[in-house]
Short mmCIF file of C-alpha atoms and ligand atoms in Angstrom, two decimals:
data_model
loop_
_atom_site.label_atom_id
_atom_site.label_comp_id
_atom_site.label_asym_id
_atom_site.label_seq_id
_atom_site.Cartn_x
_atom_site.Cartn_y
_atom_site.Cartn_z
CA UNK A 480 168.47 121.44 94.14
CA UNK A 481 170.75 124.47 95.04
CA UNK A 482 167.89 126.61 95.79
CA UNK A 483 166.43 124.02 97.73
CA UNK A 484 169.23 123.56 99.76
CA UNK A 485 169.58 127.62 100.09
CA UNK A 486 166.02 127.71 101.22
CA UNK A 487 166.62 125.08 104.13
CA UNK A 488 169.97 126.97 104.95
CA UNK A 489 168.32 130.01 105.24
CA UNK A 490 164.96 128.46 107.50
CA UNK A 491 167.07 126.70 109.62
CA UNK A 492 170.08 128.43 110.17
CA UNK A 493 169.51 131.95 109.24
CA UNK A 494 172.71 131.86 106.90
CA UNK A 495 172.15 133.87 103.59
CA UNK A 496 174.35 131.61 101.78
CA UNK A 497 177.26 129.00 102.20
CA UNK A 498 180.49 129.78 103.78
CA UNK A 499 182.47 128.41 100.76
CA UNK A 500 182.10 126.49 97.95
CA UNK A 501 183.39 123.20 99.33
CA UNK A 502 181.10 123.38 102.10
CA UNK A 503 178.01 123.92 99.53
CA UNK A 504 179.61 120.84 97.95
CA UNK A 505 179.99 118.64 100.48
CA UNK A 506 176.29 119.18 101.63
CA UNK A 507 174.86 118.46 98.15
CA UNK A 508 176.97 114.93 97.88
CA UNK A 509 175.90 114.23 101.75
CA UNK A 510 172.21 114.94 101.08
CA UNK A 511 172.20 112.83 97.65
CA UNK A 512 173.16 110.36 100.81
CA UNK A 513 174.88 107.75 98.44
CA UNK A 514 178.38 108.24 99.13
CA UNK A 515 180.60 108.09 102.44
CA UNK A 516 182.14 111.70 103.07
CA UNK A 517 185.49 112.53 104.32
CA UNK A 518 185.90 116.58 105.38
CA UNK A 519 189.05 117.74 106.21
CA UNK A 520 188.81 121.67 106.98
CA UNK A 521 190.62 124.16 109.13
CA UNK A 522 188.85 124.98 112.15
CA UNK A 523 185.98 127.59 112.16
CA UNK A 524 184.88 126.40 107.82
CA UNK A 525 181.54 125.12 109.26
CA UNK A 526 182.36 121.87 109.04
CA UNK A 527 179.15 120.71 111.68
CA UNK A 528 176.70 122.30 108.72
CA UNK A 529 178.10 119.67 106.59
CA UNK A 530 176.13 117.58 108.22
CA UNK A 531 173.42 119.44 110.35
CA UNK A 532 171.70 120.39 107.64
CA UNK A 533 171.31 117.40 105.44
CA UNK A 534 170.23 116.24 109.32
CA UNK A 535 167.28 118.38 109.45
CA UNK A 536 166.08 118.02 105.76
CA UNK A 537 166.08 114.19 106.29
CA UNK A 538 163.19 111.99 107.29
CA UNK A 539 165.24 110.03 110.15
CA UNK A 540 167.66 110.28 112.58
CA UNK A 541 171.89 111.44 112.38
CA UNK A 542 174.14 110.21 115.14
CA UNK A 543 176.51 112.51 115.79
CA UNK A 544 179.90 111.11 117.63
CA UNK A 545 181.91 114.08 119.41
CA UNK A 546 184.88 113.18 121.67
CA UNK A 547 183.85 115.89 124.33
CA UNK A 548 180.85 116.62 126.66
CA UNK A 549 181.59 120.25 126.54
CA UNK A 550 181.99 120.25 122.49
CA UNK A 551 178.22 118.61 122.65
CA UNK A 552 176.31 120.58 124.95
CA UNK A 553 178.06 123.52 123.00
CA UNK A 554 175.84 122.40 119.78
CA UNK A 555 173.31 120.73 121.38
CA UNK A 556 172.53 124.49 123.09
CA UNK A 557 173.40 126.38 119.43
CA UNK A 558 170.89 123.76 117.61
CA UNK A 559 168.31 124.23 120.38
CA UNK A 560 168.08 127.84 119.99
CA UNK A 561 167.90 127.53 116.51
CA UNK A 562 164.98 125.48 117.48
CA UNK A 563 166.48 121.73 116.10
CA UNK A 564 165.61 118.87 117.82
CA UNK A 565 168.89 117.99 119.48
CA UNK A 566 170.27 116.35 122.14
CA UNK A 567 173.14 114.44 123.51
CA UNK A 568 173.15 110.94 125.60
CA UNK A 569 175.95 110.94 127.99
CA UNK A 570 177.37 109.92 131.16
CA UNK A 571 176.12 112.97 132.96
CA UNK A 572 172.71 112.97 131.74
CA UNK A 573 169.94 112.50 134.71
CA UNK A 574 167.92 108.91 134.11
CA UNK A 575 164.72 110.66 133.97
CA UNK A 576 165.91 113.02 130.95
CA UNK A 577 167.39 109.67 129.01
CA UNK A 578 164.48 107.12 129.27
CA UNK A 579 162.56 110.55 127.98
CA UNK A 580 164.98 110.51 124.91
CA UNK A 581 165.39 106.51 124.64
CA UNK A 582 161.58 106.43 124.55
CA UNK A 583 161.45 109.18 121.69
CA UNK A 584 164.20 106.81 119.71
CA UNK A 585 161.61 103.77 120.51
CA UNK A 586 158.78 105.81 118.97
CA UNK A 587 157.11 104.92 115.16
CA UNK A 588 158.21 108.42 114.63
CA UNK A 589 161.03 110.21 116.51
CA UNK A 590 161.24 113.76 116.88
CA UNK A 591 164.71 113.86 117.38
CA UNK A 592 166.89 115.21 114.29
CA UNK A 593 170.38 115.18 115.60
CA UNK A 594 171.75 112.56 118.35
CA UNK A 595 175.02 113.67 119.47
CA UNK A 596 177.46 110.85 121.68
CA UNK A 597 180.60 110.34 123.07
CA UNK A 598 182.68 107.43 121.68
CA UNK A 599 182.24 105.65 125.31
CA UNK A 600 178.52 105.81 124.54
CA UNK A 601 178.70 103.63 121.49
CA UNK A 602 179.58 100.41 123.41
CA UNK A 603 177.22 101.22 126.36
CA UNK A 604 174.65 98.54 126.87
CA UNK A 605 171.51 100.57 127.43
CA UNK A 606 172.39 102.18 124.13
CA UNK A 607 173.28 99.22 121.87
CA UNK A 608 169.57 98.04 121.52
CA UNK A 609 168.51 101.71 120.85
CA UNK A 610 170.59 102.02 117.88
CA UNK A 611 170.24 98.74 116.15
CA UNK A 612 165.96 99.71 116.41
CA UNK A 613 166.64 102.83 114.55
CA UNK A 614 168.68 101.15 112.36
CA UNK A 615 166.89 98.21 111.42
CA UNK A 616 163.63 100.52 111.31
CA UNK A 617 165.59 102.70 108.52
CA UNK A 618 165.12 105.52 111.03
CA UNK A 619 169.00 106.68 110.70
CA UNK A 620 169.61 109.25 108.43
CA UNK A 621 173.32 109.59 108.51
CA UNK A 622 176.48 108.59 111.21
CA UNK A 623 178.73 111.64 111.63
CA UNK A 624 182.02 111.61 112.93
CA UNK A 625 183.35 114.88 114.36
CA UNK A 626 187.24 115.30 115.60
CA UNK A 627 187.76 112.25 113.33
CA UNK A 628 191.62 112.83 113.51
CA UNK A 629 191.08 111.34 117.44
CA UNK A 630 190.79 107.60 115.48
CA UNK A 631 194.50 107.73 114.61
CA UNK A 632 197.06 106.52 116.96
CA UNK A 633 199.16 108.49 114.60
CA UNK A 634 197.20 111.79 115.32
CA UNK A 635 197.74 114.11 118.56
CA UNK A 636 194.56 113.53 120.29
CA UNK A 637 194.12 110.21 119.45
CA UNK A 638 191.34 108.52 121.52
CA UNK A 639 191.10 104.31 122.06
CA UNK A 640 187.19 104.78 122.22
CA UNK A 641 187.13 106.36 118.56
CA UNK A 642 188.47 102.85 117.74
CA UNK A 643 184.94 101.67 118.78
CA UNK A 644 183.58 103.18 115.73
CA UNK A 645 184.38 101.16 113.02
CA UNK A 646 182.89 98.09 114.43
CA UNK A 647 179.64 100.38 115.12
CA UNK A 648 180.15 101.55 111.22
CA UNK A 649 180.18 97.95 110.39
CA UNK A 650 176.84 97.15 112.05
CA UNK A 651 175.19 99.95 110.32
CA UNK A 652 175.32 99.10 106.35
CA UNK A 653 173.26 101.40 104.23
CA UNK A 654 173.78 104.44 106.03
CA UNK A 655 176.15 107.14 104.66
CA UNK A 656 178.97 108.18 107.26
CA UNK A 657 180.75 111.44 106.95
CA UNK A 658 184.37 111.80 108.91
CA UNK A 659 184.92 114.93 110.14
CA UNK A 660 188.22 116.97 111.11
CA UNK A 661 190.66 120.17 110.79
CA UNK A 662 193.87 118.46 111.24
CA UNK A 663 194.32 115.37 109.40
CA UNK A 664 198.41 114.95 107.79
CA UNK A 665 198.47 111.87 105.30
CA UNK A 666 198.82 108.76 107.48
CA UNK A 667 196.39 109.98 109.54
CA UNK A 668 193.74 110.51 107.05
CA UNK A 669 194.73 106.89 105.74
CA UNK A 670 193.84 105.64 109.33
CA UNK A 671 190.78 107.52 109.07
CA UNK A 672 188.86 106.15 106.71
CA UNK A 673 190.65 102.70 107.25
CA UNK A 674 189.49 102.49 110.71
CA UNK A 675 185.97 103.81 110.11
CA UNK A 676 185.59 101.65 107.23
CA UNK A 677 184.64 104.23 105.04
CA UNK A 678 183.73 102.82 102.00
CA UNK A 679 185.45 104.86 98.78
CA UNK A 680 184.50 107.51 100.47
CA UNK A 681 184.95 111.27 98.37
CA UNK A 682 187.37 113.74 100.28
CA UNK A 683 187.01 117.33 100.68
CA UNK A 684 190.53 118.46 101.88
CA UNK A 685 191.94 121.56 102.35
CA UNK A 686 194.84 122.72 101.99
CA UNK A 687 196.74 123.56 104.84
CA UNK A 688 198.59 126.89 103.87
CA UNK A 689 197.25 129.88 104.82
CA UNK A 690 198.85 132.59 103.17
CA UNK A 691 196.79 135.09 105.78
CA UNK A 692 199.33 133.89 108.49
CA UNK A 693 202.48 135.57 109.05
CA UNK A 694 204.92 132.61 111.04
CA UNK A 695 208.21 133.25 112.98
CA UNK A 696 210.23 131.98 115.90
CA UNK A 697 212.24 133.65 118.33
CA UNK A 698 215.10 132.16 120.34
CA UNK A 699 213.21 133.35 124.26
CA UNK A 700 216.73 133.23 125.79
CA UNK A 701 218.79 135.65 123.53
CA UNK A 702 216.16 138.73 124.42
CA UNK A 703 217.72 141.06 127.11
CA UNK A 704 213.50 141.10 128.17
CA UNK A 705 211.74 138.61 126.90
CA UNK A 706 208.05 140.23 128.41
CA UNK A 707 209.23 142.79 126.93
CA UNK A 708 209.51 141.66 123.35
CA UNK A 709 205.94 139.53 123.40
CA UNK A 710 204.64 143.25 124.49
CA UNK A 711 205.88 144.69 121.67
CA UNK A 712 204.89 141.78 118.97
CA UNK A 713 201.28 142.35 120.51
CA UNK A 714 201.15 146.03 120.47
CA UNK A 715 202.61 145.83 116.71
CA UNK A 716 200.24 142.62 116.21
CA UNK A 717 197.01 144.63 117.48
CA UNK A 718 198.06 148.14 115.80
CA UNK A 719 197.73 149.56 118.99
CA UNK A 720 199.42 152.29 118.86
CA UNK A 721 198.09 153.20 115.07
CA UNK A 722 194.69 154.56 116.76
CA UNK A 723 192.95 152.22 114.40
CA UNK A 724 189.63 151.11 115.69
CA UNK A 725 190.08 147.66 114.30
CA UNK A 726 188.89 145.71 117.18
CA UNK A 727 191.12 142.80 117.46
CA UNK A 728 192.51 140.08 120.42
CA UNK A 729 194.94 138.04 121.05
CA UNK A 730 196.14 134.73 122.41
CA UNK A 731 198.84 133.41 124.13
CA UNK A 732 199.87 129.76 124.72
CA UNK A 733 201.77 128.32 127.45
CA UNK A 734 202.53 124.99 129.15
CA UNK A 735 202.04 125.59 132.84
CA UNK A 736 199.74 127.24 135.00
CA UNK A 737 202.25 129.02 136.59
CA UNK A 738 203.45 130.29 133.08
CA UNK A 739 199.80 131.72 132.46
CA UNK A 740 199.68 133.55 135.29
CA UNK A 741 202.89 135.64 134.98
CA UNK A 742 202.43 135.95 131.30
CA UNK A 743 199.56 137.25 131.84
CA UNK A 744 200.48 139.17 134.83
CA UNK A 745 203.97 140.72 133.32
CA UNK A 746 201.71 141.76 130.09
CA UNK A 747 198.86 143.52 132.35
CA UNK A 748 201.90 145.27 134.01
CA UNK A 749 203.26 146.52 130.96
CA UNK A 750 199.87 148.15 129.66
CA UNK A 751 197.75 145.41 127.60
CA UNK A 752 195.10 143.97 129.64
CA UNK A 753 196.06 140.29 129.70
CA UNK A 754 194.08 137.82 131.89
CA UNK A 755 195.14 134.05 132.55
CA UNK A 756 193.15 130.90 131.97
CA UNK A 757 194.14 127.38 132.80
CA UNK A 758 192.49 124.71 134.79
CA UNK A 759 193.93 125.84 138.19
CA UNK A 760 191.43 128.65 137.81
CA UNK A 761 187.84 128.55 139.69
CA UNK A 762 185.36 127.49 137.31
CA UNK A 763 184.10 130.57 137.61
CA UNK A 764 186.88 132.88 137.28
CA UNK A 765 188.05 130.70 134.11
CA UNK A 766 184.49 130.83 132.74
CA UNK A 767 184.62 134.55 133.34
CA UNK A 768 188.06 135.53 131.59
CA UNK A 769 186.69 133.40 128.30
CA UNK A 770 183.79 135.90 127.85
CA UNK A 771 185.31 139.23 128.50
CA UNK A 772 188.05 138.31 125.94
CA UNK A 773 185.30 136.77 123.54
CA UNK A 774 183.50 140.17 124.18
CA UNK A 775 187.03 142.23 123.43
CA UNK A 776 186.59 143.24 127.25
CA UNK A 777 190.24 141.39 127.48
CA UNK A 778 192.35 141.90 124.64
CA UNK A 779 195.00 139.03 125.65
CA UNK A 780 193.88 135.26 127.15
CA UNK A 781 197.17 134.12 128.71
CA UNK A 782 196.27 130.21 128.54
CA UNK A 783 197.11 126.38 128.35
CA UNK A 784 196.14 124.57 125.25
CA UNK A 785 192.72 123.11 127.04
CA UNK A 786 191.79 126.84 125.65
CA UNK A 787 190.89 127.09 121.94
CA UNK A 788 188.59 123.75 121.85
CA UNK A 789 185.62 124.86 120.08
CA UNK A 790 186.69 128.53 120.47
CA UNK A 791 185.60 130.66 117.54
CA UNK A 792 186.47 134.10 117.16
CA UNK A 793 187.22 135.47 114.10
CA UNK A 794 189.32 138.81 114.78
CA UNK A 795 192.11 136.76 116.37
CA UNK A 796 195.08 139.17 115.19
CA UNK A 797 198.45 136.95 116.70
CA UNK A 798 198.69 133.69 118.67
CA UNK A 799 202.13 133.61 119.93
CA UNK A 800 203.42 130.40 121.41
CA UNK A 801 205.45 131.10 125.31
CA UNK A 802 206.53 127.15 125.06
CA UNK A 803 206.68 124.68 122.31
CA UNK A 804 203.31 123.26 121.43
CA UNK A 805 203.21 119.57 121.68
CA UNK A 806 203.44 118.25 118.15
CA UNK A 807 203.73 120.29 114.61
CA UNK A 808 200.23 118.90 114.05
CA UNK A 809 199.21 120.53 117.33
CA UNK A 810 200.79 123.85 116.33
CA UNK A 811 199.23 124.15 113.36
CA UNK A 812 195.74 123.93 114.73
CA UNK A 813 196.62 126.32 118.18
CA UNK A 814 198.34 128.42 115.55
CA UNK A 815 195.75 128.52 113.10
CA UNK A 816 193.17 130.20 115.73
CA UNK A 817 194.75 133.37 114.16
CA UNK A 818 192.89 134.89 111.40
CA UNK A 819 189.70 133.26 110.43
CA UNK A 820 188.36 136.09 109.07
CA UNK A 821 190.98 136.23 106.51
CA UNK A 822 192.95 139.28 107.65
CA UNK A 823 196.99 139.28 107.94
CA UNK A 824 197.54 137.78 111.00
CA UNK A 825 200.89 136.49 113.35
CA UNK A 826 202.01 133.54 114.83
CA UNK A 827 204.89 133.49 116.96
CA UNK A 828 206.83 131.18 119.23
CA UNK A 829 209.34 131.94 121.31
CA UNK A 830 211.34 129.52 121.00
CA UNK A 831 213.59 127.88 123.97
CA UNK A 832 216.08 125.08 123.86
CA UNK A 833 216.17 124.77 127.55
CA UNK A 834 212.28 124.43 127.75
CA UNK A 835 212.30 121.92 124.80
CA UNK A 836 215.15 119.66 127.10
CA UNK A 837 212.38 119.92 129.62
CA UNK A 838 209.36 118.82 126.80
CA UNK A 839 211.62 116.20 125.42
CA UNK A 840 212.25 114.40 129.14
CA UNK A 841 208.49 114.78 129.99
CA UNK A 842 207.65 113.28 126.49
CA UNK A 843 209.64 110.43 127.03
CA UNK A 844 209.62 110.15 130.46
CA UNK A 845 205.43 109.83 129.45
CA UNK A 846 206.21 107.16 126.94
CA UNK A 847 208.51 105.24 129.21
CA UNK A 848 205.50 105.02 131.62
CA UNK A 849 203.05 104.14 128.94
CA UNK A 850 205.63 101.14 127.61
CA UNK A 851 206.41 99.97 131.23
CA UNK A 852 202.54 99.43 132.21
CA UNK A 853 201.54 98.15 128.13
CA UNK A 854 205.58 95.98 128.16
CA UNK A 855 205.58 96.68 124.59
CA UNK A 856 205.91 100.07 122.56
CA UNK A 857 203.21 101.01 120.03
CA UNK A 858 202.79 103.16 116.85
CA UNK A 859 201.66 106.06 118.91
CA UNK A 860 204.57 106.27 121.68
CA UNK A 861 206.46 106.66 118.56
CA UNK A 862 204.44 108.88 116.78
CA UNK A 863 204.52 111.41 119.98
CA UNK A 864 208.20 111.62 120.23
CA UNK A 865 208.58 111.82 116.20
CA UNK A 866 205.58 114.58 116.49
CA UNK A 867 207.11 116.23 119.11
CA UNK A 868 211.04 116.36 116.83
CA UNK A 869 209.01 117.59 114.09
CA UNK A 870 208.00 120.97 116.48
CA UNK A 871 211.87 121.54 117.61
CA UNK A 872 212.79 120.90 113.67
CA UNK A 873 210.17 123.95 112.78
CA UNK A 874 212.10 125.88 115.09
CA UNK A 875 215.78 124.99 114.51
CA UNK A 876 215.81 124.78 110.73
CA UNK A 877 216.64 127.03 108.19
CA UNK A 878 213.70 126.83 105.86
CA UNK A 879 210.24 128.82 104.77
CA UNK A 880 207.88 127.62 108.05
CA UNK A 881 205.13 127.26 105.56
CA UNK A 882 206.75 124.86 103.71
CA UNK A 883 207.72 122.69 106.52
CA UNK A 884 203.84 122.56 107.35
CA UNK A 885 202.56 122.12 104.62
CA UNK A 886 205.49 119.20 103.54
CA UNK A 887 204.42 117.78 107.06
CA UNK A 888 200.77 117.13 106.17
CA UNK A 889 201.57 115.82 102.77
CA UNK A 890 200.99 119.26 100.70
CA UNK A 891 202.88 120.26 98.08
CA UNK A 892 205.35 123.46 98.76
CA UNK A 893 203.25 126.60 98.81
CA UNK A 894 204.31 129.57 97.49
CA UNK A 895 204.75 131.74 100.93
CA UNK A 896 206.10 134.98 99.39
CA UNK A 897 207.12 136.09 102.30
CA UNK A 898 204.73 135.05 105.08
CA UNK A 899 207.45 133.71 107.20
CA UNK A 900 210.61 135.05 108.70
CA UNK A 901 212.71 132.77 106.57
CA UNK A 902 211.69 134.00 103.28
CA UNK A 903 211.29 137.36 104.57
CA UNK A 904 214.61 137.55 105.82
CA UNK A 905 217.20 133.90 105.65
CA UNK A 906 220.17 136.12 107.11
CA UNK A 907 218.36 136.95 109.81
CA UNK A 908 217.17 133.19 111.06
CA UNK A 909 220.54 132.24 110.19
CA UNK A 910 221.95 134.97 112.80
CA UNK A 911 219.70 133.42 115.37
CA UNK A 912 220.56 130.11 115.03
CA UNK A 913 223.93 131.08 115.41
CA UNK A 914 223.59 133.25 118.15
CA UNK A 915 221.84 130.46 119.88
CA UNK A 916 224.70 127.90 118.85
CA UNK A 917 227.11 129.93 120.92
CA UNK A 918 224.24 130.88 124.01
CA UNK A 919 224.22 126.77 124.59
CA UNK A 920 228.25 126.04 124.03
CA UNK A 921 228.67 128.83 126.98
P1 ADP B 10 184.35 123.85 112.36
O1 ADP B 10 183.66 122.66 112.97
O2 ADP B 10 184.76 123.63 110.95
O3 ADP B 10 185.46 124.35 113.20
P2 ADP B 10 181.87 125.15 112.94
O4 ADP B 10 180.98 124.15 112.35
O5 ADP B 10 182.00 125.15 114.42
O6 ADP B 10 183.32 125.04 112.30
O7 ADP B 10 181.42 126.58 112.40
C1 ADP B 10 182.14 127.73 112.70
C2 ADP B 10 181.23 128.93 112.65
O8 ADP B 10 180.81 129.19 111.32
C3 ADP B 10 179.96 128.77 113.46
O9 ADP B 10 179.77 129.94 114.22
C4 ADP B 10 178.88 128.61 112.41
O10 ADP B 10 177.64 129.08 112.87
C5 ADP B 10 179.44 129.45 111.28
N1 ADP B 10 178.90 129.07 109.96
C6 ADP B 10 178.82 127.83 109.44
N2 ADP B 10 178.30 127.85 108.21
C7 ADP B 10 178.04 129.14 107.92
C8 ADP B 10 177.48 129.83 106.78
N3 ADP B 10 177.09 129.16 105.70
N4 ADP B 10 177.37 131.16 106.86
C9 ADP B 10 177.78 131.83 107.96
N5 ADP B 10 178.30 131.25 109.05
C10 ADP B 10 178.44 129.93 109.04
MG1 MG B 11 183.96 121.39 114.56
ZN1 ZN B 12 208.22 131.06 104.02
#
């Protein structure tokens, strides 16, 4: 079978050979198609493979359920110029192109491999009838479910529609469904599979230390220049000054527009090219500053967090963080952009107390408005604010970073040997926190 499976990888995709062993693994249990599947990899393992390729060796159909329009046409484009029938039904798609594609689905024998949709899609009345005809003509090969994570009102992104699925996994016995996602801590997995009624299904988890990344945290306000410092953590970050050719890049994270654009400015002054992108930007201009860093035209992107969705570049040397990052969960996938290919690699925040007073009221003044309109508070108002503590506790603690990750998405304690500025130096954090201590009593 291995060869067999080789032999499609390389016709269809052009790939030599698989990018790990769990990702050969989780293909050959997916194409035995007996078994639900649930994947949890870091971003950039080739998770889609796991099920685009037991797509196109099978005789029918695999729905495909994605949370963005962007994410889809993204594969849908990559699949297409790979020459895979793919395509996506959605909101923006023009009438003529759909009844084209419904009348495909309608056919005795569709062309279509792949059928990517939003979660709104799934309830959608034109669609319904569409899908229970495939299904009850044995015509659907698998259901995939990418972003799963977006299912758990305990995750960050989580998304009511995704709660739609399990009631669409319900109507669809018989036909194997594989959950898909980078971050998933413990209670959200359990939510996972709960809510997608995934029947024993066999998990492929990762674990989440990555002994590649390098994590530490600097207090902002105790740095006489703050630009300053970020400029040197990037020059050290890209060995700029080294003259090595190593061709790497860079990004940084911050909350506001306004933040982007004198990062990004402040960095350009000081000598690294540094270009902002956030959604204040003309599509254009944003558009523009994503491919000259993906080409290594730009060596820093100076952006928000809607950056990094379906981004992958592998050479990513440092991801430093200007303002807290939403949730721990959420830092650890914005974080873990850095070094996919492997190499040592940093991630930084510079850390604020003032700017996590202002993240804290927003949080909760977001909740508050959430509770007043709802008159009731739910699992996931909590779940932001105790999300949110678990950030500022990364960053005020005296303990390996790793370890606090890992402990967070229900690993066991890794062995960091010094790939964090705790166990690298405790005296050191400890001297921050103190100097910080007396910044804030002032
Ligand atoms: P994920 O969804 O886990 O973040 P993707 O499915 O988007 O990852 O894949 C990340 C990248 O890895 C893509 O560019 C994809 O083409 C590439 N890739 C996947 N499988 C292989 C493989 N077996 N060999 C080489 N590259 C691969
Ligand atoms: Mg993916
Ligand atoms: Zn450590």
């Amino acid at each position: 079978m291995t060869t067999a499976l080789k032999q499609a990888l390389k016709t269809h995709f052009g790939f030599d050979n698989f990018r790990s062993k769990v990702q050969e693994d989780v293909v050959k249990v997916v194409v035995k198609g007996d078994r639900d599947v649930f994947v949890c990899m870091p971003t950039g393992a080739g998770k889609s493979l796991c099920y685009q390729l037991p797509a196109v060796m099978a005789e029918g159909i695999t729905l495909v359920i994605s949370p963005l329009i962007a994410l889809i046409q993204d594969q849908v484009d990559h699949l297409k110029s790979l020459n895979i029938a793919a395509c996506s039904i959605n909101s923006k798609l023009p009438a003529g192109e759909r009844s084209l594609i419904l009348a495909d689905l309608g056919s005795s024998s569709p062309k279509l491999k792949l059928l990517y949709i939003t979660p709104e899609m799934v309830a959608s009345p034109t669609f319904q009838p569409c899908l229970t005809g495939l299904c009850s003509r044995g015509l659907l090969s698998y259901l995939a479910v990418d972003e799963a994570h977006c299912v758990s009102q305990w995750g960050h992104d989580f998304r009511p529609d995704y709660l739609k699925l399990g009631e669409l996994r319900g109507r669809l016995p018989g036909v194997p469904c594989l959950a898909l996602t980078a971050t998933a801590p413990k209670n959200v997995q359990e939510d996972v599979v709960q809510s997608l009624r995934l029947r024993s299904p066999l998990s492929f988890v990762t674990p989440v230390f990555r002994s590649n990344l390098h994590y530490d945290v600097i207090f902002r306000e105790l740095l006489p220049n703050p630009y300053l410092h970020l400029y040197a953590f990037i020059q050290k970050s890209l060995a700029l000054d080294s003259g090595s050719n190593r061709q790497g890049c860079g990004i940084v994270y911050c909350r506001t527009r306004d933040g982007c654009e004198t990062v990004a400015h402040q960095l350009t002054k000081l000598g690294v090219l540094a270009k902002p992108y956030h959604a204040g930007l003309r599509p254009g201009d944003r558009t523009e500053h994503q491919n000259e860093w993906m080409q290594g035209k730009v060596l820093v992107i100076v952006a928000t967090i809607s950056f990094g969705m379906g981004v992958d570049k592998a050479s990513v040397r440092f991801v430093a963080h200007w303002n807290l990052a939403k949730s721990l969960a959420s830092y650890y996938q914005e974080s873990g952009r850095a070094g996919r290919d492997g190499l040592p690699s940093s991630c930084r925040i510079y850390y604020s107390p003032k700017d996590k007073e202002q993240m804290n009221f927003l949080i909760r003044k977001e909740v508050g408005r959430r509770q007043e309109k709802r008159g009731s508070a739910k699992e996931a108002d909590k779940a932001a604010i105790t999300d949110f503590d678990a950030m500022v506790s990364f960053c005020a603690q005296e303990a390996c970073r790793h370890a606090t990750i890992s402990k967070f998405f229900g690993d066991k304690t890794p062995s960091c040997a010094g790939s964090c500025d705790f166990c690298r130096n405790p005296k050191a954090v400890r001297a921050q926190l103190e100097r910080a201590a007396v910044l804030c009593t002032k």
